[in-house]
Structures are given as structure tokens and as C-alpha cells.
Amino acid sequence: MFLTQVFKKGLLATLSLIMCTQACAASVQLVEKKRFEIENFKTFGGKTIKQVQVGWESYGTLNQAKDNVVLITHYFSATSHAAGKYHPDDATPGYWNAIIGPGKAIDTDKYFVLSVDTLANLNAYDPNVITTGPASINPDTGKHYGLTFPVVTIRDFVNVQKTLLESLGVTKLHAVVGGSMGSMQALDWATAYPEWVPRMISVIGSGQSDAWTTALLEKWAVPIQLDANWKSGDYYNSTPPSQGLTAALMFITQDALTPTFFNKTGEGIGYFALEDAPLNDIRQQHSIVKWLKERAQSRAKLMDANHLLYLVRASQLYMAGHSGDMKQALSSVKAKSLFLPSFNDLLLMPYLAKDAANSLEQHHKNTTYRELTGDLGHLNGVVGIEQAASDISAFLADK
Amino acid sequence: MFLTQVFKKGLLATLSLIMCTQACAASVQLVEKKRFEIENFKTFGGKTIKQVQVGWESYGTLNQAKDNVVLITHYFSATSHAAGKYHPDDATPGYWNAIIGPGKAIDTDKYFVLSVDTLANLNAYDPNVITTGPASINPDTGKHYGLTFPVVTIRDFVNVQKTLLESLGVTKLHAVVGGSMGSMQALDWATAYPEWVPRMISVIGSGQSDAWTTALLEKWAVPIQLDANWKSGDYYNSTPPSQGLTAALMFITQDALTPTFFNKTGEGIGYFALEDAPLNDIRQQHSIVKWLKERAQSRAKLMDANHLLYLVRASQLYMAGHSGDMKQALSSVKAKSLFLPSFNDLLLMPYLAKDAANSLEQHHKNTTYRELTGDLGHLNGVVGIEQAASDISAFLADK
């Protein structure tokens, strides 16, 4: 039992992204969240959102030429907290702390590394997140937007970032680097604003959402929409659809991992096909399901269900360049590109990154494709990113 | 538009399992559903179900020695209608008609081929299905069982089949052959009743439900349980949870197929990442999602939501031998085994069949493992089964 507990805690810590020993804690940089506002933001879909506010944070120093910016675009369930800690006693640092910091692959002694909370960020109730989305108050009505919030796209996230960078006097990036939904932003950046982007790194990414991925993402929306507390998104003065949101997070966790990881986890928690409780009572569940649910319930507390629906939609509508033709749009790219999909990714399967890389090669662009390894599937690109440290470092240093 | 329609119809027909031309219609055997009753059935979990009724059908003739029985065990969303037609004008024959019939791989000129509706069969309202499950009336109360129906297992499906066979005077099979959830029954047959089973064919199958598969199957239960009309399973005198059931069927369809198939389908229905409707309104959905939903809504009409929950549970509790140890239990197998997983199966991945085959080999059993191909993933074992016809035929003929 004790060993089971230890093993379980070990796995939970792995999923909490990075275990930090005392030795590493000392070297973690402290960061602070900043606020950026856009008075009137016009969406890709042609709607206007007033008083858009987003949070952002940075690591390292902007040089005088303002040409050392590495923009980090975040994944679906993440925030702009890519590295460092807000307080020395934070349990964990930002999700890519293994590769962002002084002397690390994305070296903050050289680069001004910056990251921005997306619109409709999932973690709407995290005190360290600033975002504008359906859970925000519409200044015109004084009420929560709910589903009256306009559909937003990956391009909108990019445009918010660009407006923020321009406000800092930046006119060109050193590189844009993103994982998963962040990879969508990174490649869209390189396609939409080629003069800005000399280097692009797509981690566990894709060039567009195909029919398969669109249907897969829809599964995450389904439990929220079925929850009676969802009320077509109008739940801000009543009980929120926590059961639906929890179920969506359970789905996301499984989609982002692998049988190998789940089966090891199952061993740790004592999973057994013929468990007594689910055999004796249809209302009971297997230990692996309870494990997933407990984890999801805990994560759901700082998240907003409508925001999840909007991020699903943004991801479904994704096509690099946001024109009618991804392959054609990629002809405008000027960046050198590095694709780092995960070989056993069941969420954004490697063929998606391969298709984008192949299209760039057909346009004679400088493109490198290398698959990440590990037992974690999609999360090889988050928890397992350190394996690509030297590739990323060399790619960024290259002229 | 016309071509799109034709293509769409073609795909729908493929998914309707087998397109039958006039030429083949003439050769399709006519079959009839029969009823079998067990006065008191004791479940693996130790509960008693009174007046269990199941439907069954057969193709070919039982010989005098009663030793030419090939038992076909059906998959999750199927029924005992494995081959033939009930009426000459039925749109499609049984799901494995390509390999069951006179002169076919499972040759009804030689074998008496028999199949039985499972307990809690999903298609509870199909007039050609006879099953006992939560939608049945409990003879003790005169009311629908709902969730008071005992949890049933793969072993219970096997035991119902065995009782039926014994009632026909059969004491030994020629072979048991099943796909997916049917493969679970087939291998459990060979493990629990080795004297009965000289030959076992597992198509798109597994030896036990591991933590990954158990969590994956739970996803199918989630939308039903979230549907406000489900009412903890007590919906038989009110509106049934059709939205939840439809969503579950959408999940099942995607899990049973592949990106390759979905993306071809998407082309056929005009799927486009940047479709206007979902860009302009969060309430709208992409064409691929609508396609899945329409198909699921149509299938849901003859299905019962609680039955789906019970089949999920039976599949989650599956372990060949239903003892504490699958690998050890397989030592009792006397059958020669043929495993036919699908190389690109995302639902029951090939490693599951491989694990079972490896365990049998470690016990020095006669075991053959061969992967099915095709674009259909899990459904290569249903729609694409004809590719294995000669393997199956030779396996059954072998002494």
C-alpha cells in the first residue's frame, strides 16, 4: 500500500510536468504576470471585442535592437506560464522550464522570451491568468458573454500577440516556438507574417485540423454540452457544469497519453480488470477511471467550461495561413522550420506535422523533421521536451 | 454535388457493412430468429436473473454427430445476425456474410453455424433481437430493471451460449469465432471450457481489458450518464437519453475507424477546416461532426442507452478465463488459435491480441498471429473480413 502510494504520487508529479529538486529550485527564475489591453480587437471572423485583456510574462531581457525575442505560444490547457516561478515556494515552475532559462536551450541570457495568455484561456479562474472570453463581462451589457462571445481562432491569438509585441517596439521575432495548440499559432505566425518570423519550431503540432482531428476535438465539447448545468453556456449566475468539464478533462488526459503510460499507472494504483466494485455494482467504476476523475476534478476548479468549447472551436478551425489552402499558404513562409512531433502521439498524430513539413519542402523551404520519443505520447512534447534541448538550442543559434 | 452525393452514399453503404448487388442477393440464405429461455440464470457475479430470453439464429445443418458447430460470438453493437437475410428484400445481410455461407470460408455446407444475441444486447428495440437486460421487465416487480439489473460479464454471454448449445445436444464445438467483443467471448470460451473448443479465432480482439482500454470504454458511458433524461437509468416511462446515446455512438464510430477513413469521408462531404458556419456561430458544427451525428441518430433509434452501459462494463471486466490472471488462465486452453488483429486498430490495438498470442505461445499452444490491413482500423475486422477468408477456411479445415 505504501509503495502504491509512493508510485501514485510519483506519476502525479510526472504529470504535474516537472519535478523540481531543491537543487533546481534555487536556479528557477522568478517571473511576474503583466497585463495588456486592446481597446477594440477585430476577430478573424469579422467581429469586434472591446477591451480585450490578456496576461503575459517574459524571461530574459529585450536587447536594444529589440531583435532577440523568442515568442512561446502555449498549448490548449496551458497558460503563458512557460518557465520560472511566481513565488519561490510554487510547487512547480512553468511547463517548459526544462528548456527555458539561463544557459538552457532557449537561453534567457541571450533571448527575451515572451509568452501570452490566449483569448478564452482555459484557466480563466487561475489568479495568474488574464484572459478575455465567454466568462468575461461584456462591457456593453454588464453581463457575462457566455455564447455571445465571438468565435475566436488561432489567428486571433496570433494577432493579440502581434499587437502586444508592437506595443513593445518589436517588429521582428528571433523565433516562435509552440507545442500542440501553440504549434498551430507558431506555424500560423510564420505563414501570416513571414517577415516577422525567421525561425519556427512546431512541437507535437500540425499544419491544419483535418476531418479526423476536428471530430476528435468535438468529443471534448460533448460532455459539457450535455451537462444540464451548462444551460447553453448561460451558467455564470448558477452552478457551473463541473461534471461535464471534468469529463472533458478526463478525455483530454487520455488522448494526450498512451496505453504504455496508462498501464504503468494502472499497476501503480492497483488496477485489475475484475475489480470487485464495478463487478458488483453498475454505478461503481474501475480504479483507473476514478484516478482519472480525481485528477480532472482537481484541475477543473480553475477552469471555465465555455472557454474549453471556444478553444476546441479555435483548434478545429485551424489552418496555417487561415486562407483556403494550407499547402498553398505555406509558400509564403520565410522561416527555417523545425518540426518535433511525438512518434506515438494519438492526439495530433505525427502524420499531421509530416504533411506540413512535406508541403514546406515542396516549396523548397529549409525544414527539419525529427520525432520525439518516450512513453507519454502527445505529452512527450511537454514533459519530455528536454530530449530536444540540443536540437532547439542549435536551431535557435543558427543564422 | 451529384458526385459528392454518390461518394457519400458509397461511404454510408460501406459502413452499412456490405453492399449487395442483385447477383449476390440471389445467393444470400434466408434465416430466422429463434428464442431460447433459461428459467434461472446465475451470473458470474453471483446474482440470479429469472426468465432470461435470448435470440439466436443458425446457418447450415447440425450433423448427426452434432460435432460440426461453429459458434459466432458477436461484437459490441452487433446482434446474432452474422449472415444471411431475414427477408429477400432486406437492405443488407448479416455483418460477416462475406465469410459465412455455402462454399464460403465458414462453409455452411459443412458447418452448423450458430450465433446468439448477448444479454443486454445494444439493439434492444430491433424486432429481430431478443435479449434480456436493463430494458427488460423484472418478473418479480413487473417494472423495467433499469440499473437494478445485475452487472453481466463476457463469461455470462458464454454461459448463455453454452446452455443453449447443451439444449440442442451439442457437447463440443468445431470452432468458436468472434470479432472485437465477440473475440473476448471466443477466447474466454477456449479458456473456461477447453474440452469444448478445439479451434478459436479471435478477430480484432484482446486477452483482457487493460487500464487503457477500460478508460477508453468509459468514454462511451460518459455522455449517457450526463444526459439529464438518463435519470440514473430510470427513464423507461419518460423521454430516453437519446442525445447521450447518440454522442456515445459518435464516439464509437470514430474509435472504430482511422484518420485515413475520416479524411476521405471529409472530402466526400466537403469538409473544410475553415467552414463558415462554425466560424460564425459557436453553436454550429463542422460538416464531419454533423455527418457523424446524423449517422448516430439513425442507429440510436433501435438501441437502449442502459444496455450500452452494461456492455461497456462487461467489456471493461473482461479477462480471458475470468480468474485473477489471464496469462496463467490461458495455460488451460486446448484450442489451436488464430489471431487476426487489424494493424491500424485504434480501439483494440494490435498489442492486445499480441499479448494474448504470446502468452499462449509461452504455454506451447498452437497459435497463429496475422494482422489485417485496410483503411478502416478496427472495422477491418468487420467490413474487411473477406481478406482473411482463405486463412479462416484453412484453419477450420485443419484437423
CSV table of N, CA, C and O in Angstrom, one decimal, chain A residues 5 25 76 100 112 137 149 182 201 212 232 266 279 292 307 322 325 339 381 383:
chain,number,residue,atom,x,y,z
A,5,GLN,N,1.2,4.0,-2.9
A,5,GLN,CA,1.0,5.5,-2.7
A,5,GLN,C,2.2,6.2,-3.3
A,5,GLN,O,2.0,7.2,-4.0
A,25,ALA,N,15.4,24.1,-7.7
A,25,ALA,CA,14.6,25.2,-7.2
A,25,ALA,C,15.4,26.5,-7.1
A,25,ALA,O,14.9,27.6,-7.4
A,76,PHE,N,-3.2,23.9,-25.3
A,76,PHE,CA,-4.7,24.0,-25.0
A,76,PHE,C,-4.9,24.3,-23.6
A,76,PHE,O,-5.7,25.2,-23.2
A,100,ILE,N,13.8,26.5,-21.0
A,100,ILE,CA,13.8,28.0,-21.0
A,100,ILE,C,14.5,28.5,-19.7
A,100,ILE,O,14.0,28.2,-18.6
A,112,PHE,N,15.1,37.3,-25.2
A,112,PHE,CA,14.0,37.8,-24.5
A,112,PHE,C,12.8,36.9,-24.8
A,112,PHE,O,12.2,37.0,-25.9
A,137,ILE,N,-17.0,39.8,-18.6
A,137,ILE,CA,-18.1,40.7,-18.7
A,137,ILE,C,-18.1,41.5,-20.0
A,137,ILE,O,-17.1,42.1,-20.3
A,149,PHE,N,-20.1,35.6,-26.9
A,149,PHE,CA,-18.7,35.9,-27.2
A,149,PHE,C,-18.4,35.4,-28.7
A,149,PHE,O,-18.8,34.3,-29.0
A,182,GLY,N,-0.1,25.5,-29.4
A,182,GLY,CA,0.9,26.5,-29.5
A,182,GLY,C,1.6,26.3,-30.9
A,182,GLY,O,2.1,27.3,-31.5
A,201,ILE,N,9.5,26.8,-34.6
A,201,ILE,CA,9.6,25.4,-34.1
A,201,ILE,C,8.2,25.0,-33.7
A,201,ILE,O,7.5,25.6,-32.9
A,212,TRP,N,-10.5,14.1,-39.2
A,212,TRP,CA,-10.3,13.3,-38.1
A,212,TRP,C,-10.1,14.1,-36.8
A,212,TRP,O,-10.7,13.9,-35.8
A,232,SER,N,-26.8,26.0,-22.2
A,232,SER,CA,-26.4,26.7,-23.4
A,232,SER,C,-25.4,27.8,-23.1
A,232,SER,O,-25.4,28.9,-23.7
A,266,GLY,N,-1.9,2.1,-14.1
A,266,GLY,CA,-2.8,1.2,-13.5
A,266,GLY,C,-2.1,0.2,-12.5
A,266,GLY,O,-2.7,-0.1,-11.5
A,279,LEU,N,-17.8,-4.9,-10.6
A,279,LEU,CA,-18.5,-6.2,-10.9
A,279,LEU,C,-19.8,-6.3,-10.1
A,279,LEU,O,-20.8,-6.8,-10.6
A,292,LEU,N,-8.5,8.9,-13.0
A,292,LEU,CA,-8.6,10.0,-14.0
A,292,LEU,C,-9.6,11.1,-13.5
A,292,LEU,O,-9.3,12.3,-13.7
A,307,HIS,N,-15.0,28.3,-22.0
A,307,HIS,CA,-13.7,28.6,-22.6
A,307,HIS,C,-13.1,27.3,-23.3
A,307,HIS,O,-12.5,27.4,-24.3
A,322,HIS,N,-4.7,30.4,-42.5
A,322,HIS,CA,-6.1,30.8,-42.4
A,322,HIS,C,-6.7,31.3,-43.7
A,322,HIS,O,-7.5,32.2,-43.7
A,325,ASP,N,-6.3,27.3,-48.3
A,325,ASP,CA,-5.5,26.2,-48.8
A,325,ASP,C,-4.1,26.2,-48.0
A,325,ASP,O,-3.3,27.1,-48.2
A,339,PHE,N,10.3,20.7,-37.0
A,339,PHE,CA,9.1,20.0,-36.6
A,339,PHE,C,9.5,18.9,-35.6
A,339,PHE,O,10.4,18.1,-36.0
A,381,GLY,N,6.0,16.0,-25.8
A,381,GLY,CA,6.3,17.3,-26.2
A,381,GLY,C,6.2,18.3,-25.1
A,381,GLY,O,6.6,19.5,-25.3
A,383,VAL,N,6.2,17.2,-21.1
A,383,VAL,CA,7.0,16.6,-20.0
A,383,VAL,C,8.4,16.2,-20.5
A,383,VAL,O,9.4,16.2,-19.8
